[in-house]
C-alpha positions as protocol buffer text, in pm:
chain_id: "A"
residue {
  index: 1
  type: MET
  ca { x: 0 y: 0 z: 0 }
}
residue {
  index: 2
  type: ALA
  ca { x: 128 y: 345 z: -99 }
}
residue {
  index: 3
  type: LEU
  ca { x: 200 y: 594 z: 176 }
}
residue {
  index: 4
  type: ILE
  ca { x: 90 y: 887 z: -44 }
}
residue {
  index: 5
  type: GLU
  ca { x: -172 y: 839 z: -313 }
}
residue {
  index: 6
  type: LEU
  ca { x: -324 y: 1110 z: -532 }
}
residue {
  index: 7
  type: ASP
  ca { x: -595 y: 1020 z: -783 }
}
residue {
  index: 8
  type: GLU
  ca { x: -681 y: 1276 z: -1053 }
}
residue {
  index: 9
  type: VAL
  ca { x: -616 y: 1567 z: -815 }
}
residue {
  index: 10
  type: SER
  ca { x: -676 y: 1919 z: -947 }
}
residue {
  index: 11
  type: LYS
  ca { x: -640 y: 2255 z: -776 }
}
residue {
  index: 12
  type: VAL
  ca { x: -809 y: 2568 z: -909 }
}
residue {
  index: 13
  type: TYR
  ca { x: -756 y: 2920 z: -773 }
}
residue {
  index: 14
  type: GLY
  ca { x: -976 y: 3219 z: -845 }
}
residue {
  index: 15
  type: PHE
  ca { x: -1310 y: 3257 z: -1022 }
}
residue {
  index: 16
  type: GLY
  ca { x: -1433 y: 3331 z: -1372 }
}
residue {
  index: 17
  type: ASP
  ca { x: -1178 y: 3495 z: -1601 }
}
residue {
  index: 18
  type: ALA
  ca { x: -925 y: 3503 z: -1313 }
}
residue {
  index: 19
  type: THR
  ca { x: -924 y: 3124 z: -1274 }
}
residue {
  index: 20
  type: THR
  ca { x: -582 y: 2959 z: -1251 }
}
residue {
  index: 21
  type: LEU
  ca { x: -538 y: 2585 z: -1285 }
}
residue {
  index: 22
  type: ALA
  ca { x: -245 y: 2506 z: -1054 }
}
residue {
  index: 23
  type: LEU
  ca { x: -277 y: 2126 z: -1064 }
}
residue {
  index: 24
  type: ASP
  ca { x: -430 y: 1944 z: -1359 }
}
residue {
  index: 25
  type: GLU
  ca { x: -557 y: 1592 z: -1276 }
}
residue {
  index: 26
  type: VAL
  ca { x: -238 y: 1477 z: -1107 }
}
residue {
  index: 27
  type: ALA
  ca { x: -203 y: 1106 z: -1032 }
}
residue {
  index: 28
  type: LEU
  ca { x: 85 y: 1014 z: -801 }
}
residue {
  index: 29
  type: SER
  ca { x: 177 y: 726 z: -574 }
}
residue {
  index: 30
  type: VAL
  ca { x: 472 y: 741 z: -332 }
}
residue {
  index: 31
  type: GLY
  ca { x: 583 y: 442 z: -127 }
}
residue {
  index: 32
  type: LYS
  ca { x: 726 y: 442 z: 221 }
}
residue {
  index: 33
  type: GLY
  ca { x: 1099 y: 521 z: 236 }
}
residue {
  index: 34
  type: GLU
  ca { x: 1127 y: 691 z: -104 }
}
residue {
  index: 35
  type: PHE
  ca { x: 1331 y: 1007 z: -163 }
}
residue {
  index: 36
  type: VAL
  ca { x: 1145 y: 1195 z: -436 }
}
residue {
  index: 37
  type: ALA
  ca { x: 1283 y: 1509 z: -601 }
}
residue {
  index: 38
  type: VAL
  ca { x: 1023 y: 1729 z: -773 }
}
residue {
  index: 39
  type: MET
  ca { x: 1153 y: 1946 z: -1057 }
}
residue {
  index: 40
  type: GLY
  ca { x: 1003 y: 2188 z: -1304 }
}
residue {
  index: 41
  type: PRO
  ca { x: 1005 y: 2558 z: -1403 }
}
residue {
  index: 42
  type: SER
  ca { x: 857 y: 2825 z: -1178 }
}
residue {
  index: 43
  type: GLY
  ca { x: 477 y: 2815 z: -1188 }
}
residue {
  index: 44
  type: SER
  ca { x: 462 y: 2447 z: -1284 }
}
residue {
  index: 45
  type: GLY
  ca { x: 269 y: 2349 z: -970 }
}
residue {
  index: 46
  type: LYS
  ca { x: 549 y: 2204 z: -753 }
}
residue {
  index: 47
  type: SER
  ca { x: 471 y: 2401 z: -438 }
}
residue {
  index: 48
  type: THR
  ca { x: 97 y: 2357 z: -483 }
}
residue {
  index: 49
  type: LEU
  ca { x: 148 y: 1981 z: -501 }
}
residue {
  index: 50
  type: MET
  ca { x: 352 y: 1991 z: -180 }
}
residue {
  index: 51
  type: ASN
  ca { x: 84 y: 2199 z: -8 }
}
residue {
  index: 52
  type: VAL
  ca { x: -184 y: 1947 z: -101 }
}
residue {
  index: 53
  type: ILE
  ca { x: 27 y: 1652 z: 15 }
}
residue {
  index: 54
  type: GLY
  ca { x: 118 y: 1839 z: 335 }
}
residue {
  index: 55
  type: LEU
  ca { x: -249 y: 1913 z: 409 }
}
residue {
  index: 56
  type: LEU
  ca { x: -187 y: 2287 z: 391 }
}
residue {
  index: 57
  type: ASP
  ca { x: -433 y: 2312 z: 101 }
}
residue {
  index: 58
  type: LYS
  ca { x: -734 y: 2111 z: -17 }
}
residue {
  index: 59
  type: PRO
  ca { x: -767 y: 1982 z: -374 }
}
residue {
  index: 60
  type: THR
  ca { x: -1056 y: 2122 z: -578 }
}
residue {
  index: 61
  type: HIS
  ca { x: -1119 y: 1784 z: -739 }
}
residue {
  index: 62
  type: GLY
  ca { x: -986 y: 1432 z: -694 }
}
residue {
  index: 63
  type: ASN
  ca { x: -894 y: 1209 z: -403 }
}
residue {
  index: 64
  type: TYR
  ca { x: -593 y: 1213 z: -170 }
}
residue {
  index: 65
  type: LYS
  ca { x: -507 y: 929 z: 66 }
}
residue {
  index: 66
  type: LEU
  ca { x: -234 y: 946 z: 329 }
}
residue {
  index: 67
  type: GLY
  ca { x: -139 y: 608 z: 473 }
}
residue {
  index: 68
  type: GLY
  ca { x: -454 y: 460 z: 320 }
}
residue {
  index: 69
  type: GLN
  ca { x: -676 y: 715 z: 494 }
}
residue {
  index: 70
  type: PRO
  ca { x: -878 y: 971 z: 294 }
}
residue {
  index: 71
  type: ALA
  ca { x: -711 y: 1295 z: 396 }
}
residue {
  index: 72
  type: ALA
  ca { x: -866 y: 1569 z: 182 }
}
residue {
  index: 73
  type: GLN
  ca { x: -1215 y: 1517 z: 327 }
}
residue {
  index: 74
  type: LEU
  ca { x: -1109 y: 1539 z: 693 }
}
residue {
  index: 75
  type: LYS
  ca { x: -1223 y: 1825 z: 915 }
}
residue {
  index: 76
  type: PRO
  ca { x: -970 y: 2106 z: 968 }
}
residue {
  index: 77
  type: ASN
  ca { x: -886 y: 1998 z: 1324 }
}
residue {
  index: 78
  type: GLU
  ca { x: -841 y: 1637 z: 1209 }
}
residue {
  index: 79
  type: GLN
  ca { x: -613 y: 1751 z: 928 }
}
residue {
  index: 80
  type: ALA
  ca { x: -410 y: 1962 z: 1172 }
}
residue {
  index: 81
  type: LYS
  ca { x: -359 y: 1661 z: 1400 }
}
residue {
  index: 82
  type: LEU
  ca { x: -259 y: 1436 z: 1109 }
}
residue {
  index: 83
  type: ARG
  ca { x: -22 y: 1702 z: 977 }
}
residue {
  index: 84
  type: ARG
  ca { x: 134 y: 1748 z: 1321 }
}
residue {
  index: 85
  type: ASP
  ca { x: 196 y: 1377 z: 1375 }
}
residue {
  index: 86
  type: LYS
  ca { x: 282 y: 1255 z: 1024 }
}
residue {
  index: 87
  type: ILE
  ca { x: 441 y: 1541 z: 828 }
}
residue {
  index: 88
  type: GLY
  ca { x: 742 y: 1766 z: 883 }
}
residue {
  index: 89
  type: PHE
  ca { x: 812 y: 2079 z: 677 }
}
residue {
  index: 90
  type: VAL
  ca { x: 1141 y: 2242 z: 577 }
}
residue {
  index: 91
  type: PHE
  ca { x: 1110 y: 2577 z: 400 }
}
residue {
  index: 92
  type: GLN
  ca { x: 1353 y: 2780 z: 191 }
}
residue {
  index: 93
  type: PHE
  ca { x: 1350 y: 3074 z: 435 }
}
residue {
  index: 94
  type: TYR
  ca { x: 1382 y: 2866 z: 756 }
}
residue {
  index: 95
  type: ASN
  ca { x: 1086 y: 3036 z: 936 }
}
residue {
  index: 96
  type: LEU
  ca { x: 1259 y: 3030 z: 1275 }
}
residue {
  index: 97
  type: LEU
  ca { x: 1119 y: 3264 z: 1540 }
}
residue {
  index: 98
  type: PRO
  ca { x: 1390 y: 3528 z: 1603 }
}
residue {
  index: 99
  type: ASN
  ca { x: 1306 y: 3586 z: 1969 }
}
residue {
  index: 100
  type: LEU
  ca { x: 1343 y: 3218 z: 2062 }
}
residue {
  index: 101
  type: SER
  ca { x: 1666 y: 3021 z: 2099 }
}
residue {
  index: 102
  type: VAL
  ca { x: 1741 y: 2730 z: 1866 }
}
residue {
  index: 103
  type: LEU
  ca { x: 1638 y: 2485 z: 2138 }
}
residue {
  index: 104
  type: GLU
  ca { x: 1309 y: 2668 z: 2195 }
}
residue {
  index: 105
  type: ASN
  ca { x: 1237 y: 2684 z: 1821 }
}
residue {
  index: 106
  type: VAL
  ca { x: 1295 y: 2312 z: 1778 }
}
residue {
  index: 107
  type: SER
  ca { x: 1091 y: 2213 z: 2085 }
}
residue {
  index: 108
  type: LEU
  ca { x: 795 y: 2440 z: 2000 }
}
residue {
  index: 109
  type: PRO
  ca { x: 593 y: 2177 z: 1803 }
}
residue {
  index: 110
  type: LEU
  ca { x: 604 y: 1948 z: 2108 }
}
residue {
  index: 111
  type: ALA
  ca { x: 417 y: 2208 z: 2315 }
}
residue {
  index: 112
  type: TYR
  ca { x: 109 y: 2145 z: 2101 }
}
residue {
  index: 113
  type: LYS
  ca { x: 119 y: 1779 z: 2204 }
}
residue {
  index: 114
  type: GLY
  ca { x: 106 y: 1870 z: 2573 }
}
residue {
  index: 115
  type: MET
  ca { x: 458 y: 1749 z: 2651 }
}
residue {
  index: 116
  type: THR
  ca { x: 624 y: 1884 z: 2966 }
}
residue {
  index: 117
  type: PRO
  ca { x: 900 y: 2148 z: 2924 }
}
residue {
  index: 118
  type: VAL
  ca { x: 1173 y: 1913 z: 3051 }
}
residue {
  index: 119
  type: ARG
  ca { x: 1078 y: 1638 z: 2807 }
}
residue {
  index: 120
  type: ARG
  ca { x: 1047 y: 1891 z: 2524 }
}
residue {
  index: 121
  type: ALA
  ca { x: 1397 y: 2023 z: 2589 }
}
residue {
  index: 122
  type: LYS
  ca { x: 1544 y: 1670 z: 2608 }
}
residue {
  index: 123
  type: ARG
  ca { x: 1380 y: 1562 z: 2283 }
}
residue {
  index: 124
  type: ALA
  ca { x: 1482 y: 1881 z: 2101 }
}
residue {
  index: 125
  type: SER
  ca { x: 1841 y: 1852 z: 2224 }
}
residue {
  index: 126
  type: ASP
  ca { x: 1862 y: 1493 z: 2094 }
}
residue {
  index: 127
  type: ILE
  ca { x: 1735 y: 1598 z: 1752 }
}
residue {
  index: 128
  type: LEU
  ca { x: 1983 y: 1886 z: 1738 }
}
residue {
  index: 129
  type: GLU
  ca { x: 2257 y: 1631 z: 1806 }
}
residue {
  index: 130
  type: LEU
  ca { x: 2133 y: 1435 z: 1504 }
}
residue {
  index: 131
  type: VAL
  ca { x: 2180 y: 1734 z: 1273 }
}
residue {
  index: 132
  type: GLY
  ca { x: 2508 y: 1847 z: 1431 }
}
residue {
  index: 133
  type: MET
  ca { x: 2367 y: 2154 z: 1605 }
}
residue {
  index: 134
  type: ARG
  ca { x: 2376 y: 2066 z: 1973 }
}
residue {
  index: 135
  type: ASP
  ca { x: 2654 y: 2316 z: 2040 }
}
residue {
  index: 136
  type: ARG
  ca { x: 2429 y: 2594 z: 1903 }
}
residue {
  index: 137
  type: GLU
  ca { x: 2111 y: 2512 z: 2095 }
}
residue {
  index: 138
  type: TYR
  ca { x: 2124 y: 2831 z: 2306 }
}
residue {
  index: 139
  type: PHE
  ca { x: 2205 y: 3056 z: 2011 }
}
residue {
  index: 140
  type: PHE
  ca { x: 1941 y: 3276 z: 1850 }
}
residue {
  index: 141
  type: PRO
  ca { x: 1858 y: 3249 z: 1474 }
}
residue {
  index: 142
  type: THR
  ca { x: 2034 y: 3580 z: 1400 }
}
residue {
  index: 143
  type: GLN
  ca { x: 2357 y: 3428 z: 1534 }
}
residue {
  index: 144
  type: LEU
  ca { x: 2350 y: 3137 z: 1288 }
}
residue {
  index: 145
  type: SER
  ca { x: 2482 y: 3098 z: 936 }
}
residue {
  index: 146
  type: GLY
  ca { x: 2236 y: 3005 z: 661 }
}
residue {
  index: 147
  type: GLY
  ca { x: 2338 y: 2639 z: 674 }
}
residue {
  index: 148
  type: GLN
  ca { x: 2308 y: 2625 z: 1052 }
}
residue {
  index: 149
  type: ALA
  ca { x: 1963 y: 2789 z: 1042 }
}
residue {
  index: 150
  type: GLN
  ca { x: 1846 y: 2534 z: 785 }
}
residue {
  index: 151
  type: ARG
  ca { x: 1973 y: 2246 z: 996 }
}
residue {
  index: 152
  type: ALA
  ca { x: 1784 y: 2389 z: 1293 }
}
residue {
  index: 153
  type: ALA
  ca { x: 1473 y: 2404 z: 1073 }
}
residue {
  index: 154
  type: ILE
  ca { x: 1524 y: 2038 z: 978 }
}
residue {
  index: 155
  type: ALA
  ca { x: 1555 y: 1949 z: 1347 }
}
residue {
  index: 156
  type: ARG
  ca { x: 1226 y: 2128 z: 1417 }
}
residue {
  index: 157
  type: ALA
  ca { x: 1060 y: 1935 z: 1133 }
}
residue {
  index: 158
  type: LEU
  ca { x: 1184 y: 1604 z: 1280 }
}
residue {
  index: 159
  type: VAL
  ca { x: 1105 y: 1664 z: 1647 }
}
residue {
  index: 160
  type: ASN
  ca { x: 759 y: 1503 z: 1622 }
}
residue {
  index: 161
  type: LYS
  ca { x: 907 y: 1195 z: 1449 }
}
residue {
  index: 162
  type: PRO
  ca { x: 708 y: 1238 z: 1125 }
}
residue {
  index: 163
  type: SER
  ca { x: 703 y: 966 z: 863 }
}
residue {
  index: 164
  type: ILE
  ca { x: 709 y: 1221 z: 579 }
}
residue {
  index: 165
  type: LEU
  ca { x: 944 y: 1518 z: 537 }
}
residue {
  index: 166
  type: ILE
  ca { x: 851 y: 1785 z: 282 }
}
residue {
  index: 167
  type: ALA
  ca { x: 1139 y: 2014 z: 185 }
}
residue {
  index: 168
  type: ASP
  ca { x: 1057 y: 2306 z: -45 }
}
residue {
  index: 169
  type: GLU
  ca { x: 1384 y: 2438 z: -195 }
}
residue {
  index: 170
  type: PRO
  ca { x: 1583 y: 2356 z: 123 }
}
residue {
  index: 171
  type: THR
  ca { x: 1911 y: 2479 z: -30 }
}
residue {
  index: 172
  type: GLY
  ca { x: 1772 y: 2774 z: -225 }
}
residue {
  index: 173
  type: ASN
  ca { x: 1941 y: 3035 z: -2 }
}
residue {
  index: 174
  type: LEU
  ca { x: 2262 y: 2845 z: 72 }
}
residue {
  index: 175
  type: ASP
  ca { x: 2608 y: 2841 z: -80 }
}
residue {
  index: 176
  type: SER
  ca { x: 2755 y: 2520 z: -219 }
}
residue {
  index: 177
  type: HIS
  ca { x: 2922 y: 2415 z: 107 }
}
residue {
  index: 178
  type: ASP
  ca { x: 2613 y: 2464 z: 325 }
}
residue {
  index: 179
  type: SER
  ca { x: 2397 y: 2301 z: 58 }
}
residue {
  index: 180
  type: LYS
  ca { x: 2610 y: 1988 z: 72 }
}
residue {
  index: 181
  type: VAL
  ca { x: 2591 y: 1977 z: 453 }
}
residue {
  index: 182
  type: VAL
  ca { x: 2211 y: 2012 z: 450 }
}
residue {
  index: 183
  type: MET
  ca { x: 2172 y: 1748 z: 180 }
}
residue {
  index: 184
  type: GLU
  ca { x: 2391 y: 1505 z: 374 }
}
residue {
  index: 185
  type: VAL
  ca { x: 2160 y: 1555 z: 673 }
}
residue {
  index: 186
  type: LEU
  ca { x: 1856 y: 1481 z: 455 }
}
residue {
  index: 187
  type: ALA
  ca { x: 2032 y: 1175 z: 310 }
}
residue {
  index: 188
  type: GLU
  ca { x: 2095 y: 1042 z: 661 }
}
residue {
  index: 189
  type: ILE
  ca { x: 1730 y: 1098 z: 753 }
}
residue {
  index: 190
  type: HIS
  ca { x: 1630 y: 906 z: 441 }
}
residue {
  index: 191
  type: ARG
  ca { x: 1860 y: 617 z: 532 }
}
residue {
  index: 192
  type: GLN
  ca { x: 1677 y: 592 z: 864 }
}
residue {
  index: 193
  type: GLY
  ca { x: 1354 y: 514 z: 678 }
}
residue {
  index: 194
  type: ASN
  ca { x: 1182 y: 850 z: 635 }
}
residue {
  index: 195
  type: THR
  ca { x: 997 y: 938 z: 317 }
}
residue {
  index: 196
  type: ILE
  ca { x: 1125 y: 1266 z: 171 }
}
residue {
  index: 197
  type: LEU
  ca { x: 965 y: 1490 z: -91 }
}
residue {
  index: 198
  type: MET
  ca { x: 1197 y: 1769 z: -205 }
}
residue {
  index: 199
  type: VAL
  ca { x: 1124 y: 2053 z: -446 }
}
residue {
  index: 200
  type: THR
  ca { x: 1438 y: 2176 z: -621 }
}
residue {
  index: 201
  type: HIS
  ca { x: 1563 y: 2360 z: -929 }
}
residue {
  index: 202
  type: ASN
  ca { x: 1916 y: 2223 z: -887 }
}
residue {
  index: 203
  type: PRO
  ca { x: 1981 y: 1914 z: -1104 }
}
residue {
  index: 204
  type: GLU
  ca { x: 2283 y: 1821 z: -890 }
}
residue {
  index: 205
  type: LEU
  ca { x: 2054 y: 1749 z: -594 }
}
residue {
  index: 206
  type: THR
  ca { x: 1885 y: 1466 z: -784 }
}
residue {
  index: 207
  type: ARG
  ca { x: 2191 y: 1259 z: -687 }
}
residue {
  index: 208
  type: PHE
  ca { x: 2040 y: 1226 z: -337 }
}
residue {
  index: 209
  type: ALA
  ca { x: 1701 y: 1102 z: -463 }
}
residue {
  index: 210
  type: ASN
  ca { x: 1595 y: 762 z: -591 }
}
residue {
  index: 211
  type: ARG
  ca { x: 1307 y: 906 z: -791 }
}
residue {
  index: 212
  type: VAL
  ca { x: 1259 y: 1231 z: -984 }
}
residue {
  index: 213
  type: ILE
  ca { x: 923 y: 1375 z: -1088 }
}
residue {
  index: 214
  type: TYR
  ca { x: 906 y: 1644 z: -1357 }
}
residue {
  index: 215
  type: MET
  ca { x: 618 y: 1894 z: -1363 }
}
residue {
  index: 216
  type: TYR
  ca { x: 498 y: 2139 z: -1626 }
}
residue {
  index: 217
  type: ASP
  ca { x: 180 y: 2350 z: -1634 }
}
residue {
  index: 218
  type: GLY
  ca { x: 34 y: 2173 z: -1332 }
}
residue {
  index: 219
  type: MET
  ca { x: 87 y: 1824 z: -1471 }
}
residue {
  index: 220
  type: ILE
  ca { x: 339 y: 1548 z: -1405 }
}
residue {
  index: 221
  type: VAL
  ca { x: 511 y: 1505 z: -1740 }
}
residue {
  index: 222
  type: GLY
  ca { x: 788 y: 1266 z: -1631 }
}
residue {
  index: 223
  type: ASP
  ca { x: 863 y: 1012 z: -1358 }
}
residue {
  index: 224
  type: GLU
  ca { x: 1215 y: 870 z: -1346 }
}
residue {
  index: 225
  type: ARG
  ca { x: 1368 y: 611 z: -1116 }
}
residue {
  index: 226
  type: THR
  ca { x: 1734 y: 675 z: -1053 }
}
residue {
  index: 227
  type: ALA
  ca { x: 2019 y: 532 z: -848 }
}
residue {
  index: 228
  type: ILE
  ca { x: 2132 y: 733 z: -547 }
}
residue {
  index: 229
  type: GLY
  ca { x: 2459 y: 907 z: -632 }
}
residue {
  index: 230
  type: GLN
  ca { x: 2374 y: 955 z: -999 }
}
residue {
  index: 231
  type: MET
  ca { x: 2224 y: 1264 z: -1155 }
}
residue {
  index: 232
  type: ALA
  ca { x: 1886 y: 1194 z: -1312 }
}
residue {
  index: 233
  type: ARG
  ca { x: 1900 y: 1165 z: -1691 }
}
residue {
  index: 234
  type: GLY
  ca { x: 1604 y: 1396 z: -1739 }
}
residue {
  index: 235
  type: ALA
  ca { x: 1762 y: 1667 z: -1524 }
}
residue {
  index: 236
  type: ARG
  ca { x: 2091 y: 1640 z: -1713 }
}
residue {
  index: 237
  type: ARG
  ca { x: 1912 y: 1657 z: -2048 }
}
residue {
  index: 238
  type: THR
  ca { x: 1701 y: 1957 z: -1949 }
}
residue {
  index: 239
  type: TYR
  ca { x: 1970 y: 2170 z: -1785 }
}
residue {
  index: 240
  type: PHE
  ca { x: 2295 y: 2076 z: -1957 }
}
residue {
  index: 241
  type: ASN
  ca { x: 2207 y: 1974 z: -2312 }
}
residue {
  index: 242
  type: ARG
  ca { x: 2004 y: 2272 z: -2428 }
}
residue {
  index: 243
  type: ARG
  ca { x: 1991 y: 2312 z: -2807 }
}
residue {
  index: 244
  type: ARG
  ca { x: 2190 y: 2609 z: -2935 }
}
residue {
  index: 245
  type: ARG
  ca { x: 1996 y: 2871 z: -3133 }
}
residue {
  index: 246
  type: THR
  ca { x: 2096 y: 2938 z: -3494 }
}
residue {
  index: 247
  type: ASP
  ca { x: 2170 y: 3284 z: -3637 }
}
residue {
  index: 248
  type: GLU
  ca { x: 1846 y: 3267 z: -3841 }
}
residue {
  index: 249
  type: GLU
  ca { x: 1639 y: 3206 z: -3526 }
}
residue {
  index: 250
  type: ILE
  ca { x: 1806 y: 3497 z: -3345 }
}
residue {
  index: 251
  type: ALA
  ca { x: 1745 y: 3731 z: -3643 }
}
residue {
  index: 252
  type: ALA
  ca { x: 1380 y: 3622 z: -3665 }
}
residue {
  index: 253
  type: GLY
  ca { x: 1334 y: 3694 z: -3296 }
}
residue {
  index: 254
  type: VAL
  ca { x: 1485 y: 4043 z: -3329 }
}
residue {
  index: 255
  type: SER
  ca { x: 1262 y: 4121 z: -3628 }
}
residue {
  index: 256
  type: ALA
  ca { x: 952 y: 4013 z: -3437 }
}
residue {
  index: 257
  type: LEU
  ca { x: 1051 y: 4229 z: -3141 }
}
residue {
  index: 258
  type: LEU
  ca { x: 1099 y: 4539 z: -3357 }
}
residue {
  index: 259
  type: LYS
  ca { x: 757 y: 4491 z: -3518 }
}
residue {
  index: 260
  type: ASP
  ca { x: 597 y: 4491 z: -3172 }
}
residue {
  index: 261
  type: VAL
  ca { x: 749 y: 4828 z: -3077 }
}
residue {
  index: 262
  type: PRO
  ca { x: 532 y: 5107 z: -3231 }
}
residue {
  index: 263
  type: GLY
  ca { x: 720 y: 5384 z: -3406 }
}
residue {
  index: 264
  type: LYS
  ca { x: 1054 y: 5201 z: -3381 }
}
residue {
  index: 265
  type: GLU
  ca { x: 1064 y: 5034 z: -3721 }
}
residue {
  index: 266
  type: VAL
  ca { x: 1431 y: 5046 z: -3821 }
}
residue {
  index: 267
  type: THR
  ca { x: 1569 y: 4879 z: -4131 }
}
residue {
  index: 268
  type: ALA
  ca { x: 1924 y: 4773 z: -4197 }
}
residue {
  index: 269
  type: LYS
  ca { x: 1920 y: 4980 z: -4517 }
}
residue {
  index: 270
  type: ALA
  ca { x: 1833 y: 5300 z: -4330 }
}
residue {
  index: 271
  type: LYS
  ca { x: 2108 y: 5234 z: -4079 }
}
residue {
  index: 272
  type: ARG
  ca { x: 2362 y: 5192 z: -4360 }
}
residue {
  index: 273
  type: ARG
  ca { x: 2261 y: 5522 z: -4526 }
}
residue {
  index: 274
  type: LYS
  ca { x: 2296 y: 5709 z: -4197 }
}
residue {
  index: 275
  type: SER
  ca { x: 2635 y: 5561 z: -4133 }
}
residue {
  index: 276
  type: THR
  ca { x: 2755 y: 5635 z: -4488 }
}
residue {
  index: 277
  type: GLY
  ca { x: 2651 y: 6000 z: -4464 }
}
residue {
  index: 278
  type: ARG
  ca { x: 2844 y: 6044 z: -4142 }
}
residue {
  index: 279
  type: LYS
  ca { x: 3154 y: 5895 z: -4299 }
}
residue {
  index: 280
  type: ARG
  ca { x: 3129 y: 6131 z: -4599 }
}
residue {
  index: 281
  type: GLY
  ca { x: 3109 y: 6430 z: -4365 }
}
residue {
  index: 282
  type: LEU
  ca { x: 3420 y: 6314 z: -4182 }
}
residue {
  index: 283
  type: ARG
  ca { x: 3607 y: 6268 z: -4509 }
}
residue {
  index: 284
  type: ALA
  ca { x: 3512 y: 6625 z: -4621 }
}
residue {
  index: 285
  type: LYS
  ca { x: 3635 y: 6775 z: -4294 }
}
residue {
  index: 286
  type: ALA
  ca { x: 3962 y: 6583 z: -4328 }
}
residue {
  index: 287
  type: THR
  ca { x: 4009 y: 6713 z: -4685 }
}
residue {
  index: 288
  type: ARG
  ca { x: 3947 y: 7074 z: -4583 }
}
residue {
  index: 289
  type: GLY
  ca { x: 4199 y: 7034 z: -4302 }
}
residue {
  index: 290
  type: ARG
  ca { x: 4468 y: 6917 z: -4539 }
}
residue {
  index: 291
  type: ARG
  ca { x: 4408 y: 7213 z: -4769 }
}
């Protein structure tokens, strides 16, 4: 049985002429323990898909089952409880509370479960040890580097022991070194049996996944199984083997652009005449100077 199962799920925003189709009859099944990378251009529906899976948004049409249980039809308080217990979120901008220490930020989700402060602090400290941040537990977010803040955010996502971790561009604001550290943390979490869904634009990060989904215009247009450690073929093809444009295509594009600009029609012939006249004037001045 699939852990995550979407059947013809669509998501529509707006009304009438302002309607936007963010997801278009998406069918997806994710098994327990998979590391799935979701790729696609901006506006392709990646974040909307994650919001639906993470119970942050309801589908307009279709069915969504989480662990075999219909999830989209649950009441808001039931969805909140399921989201709290089963799903952890890692965002691009960390979303740490600046007035709380790292330890307090990480332990905060446990307060909603009614856990005592001592137990919350112990659990949060253990999770920070897992991500290599125990020596920063009394620091504040403003005292952390980007990579450290993201690791603290991962610890907060894991503190409730979720079975699913959703990471939306987890390395989007990090340099290459911090990105590698964060991805190694996610890889270790995956090796421990967690299911990970990660939105990314970086084809290099597909090396950490064993499955890559490609989205375009709200639809899943590709689904590739790949070996961990190898870049997905689709990602390599899309980002590194782009077809070069010919001179004829470039010239056609420039001509079309000039036609769309009113009052700016300029021909190559007119440019040549203007240039020739200027040269003749310069030659005449040079001749008069010699005389």
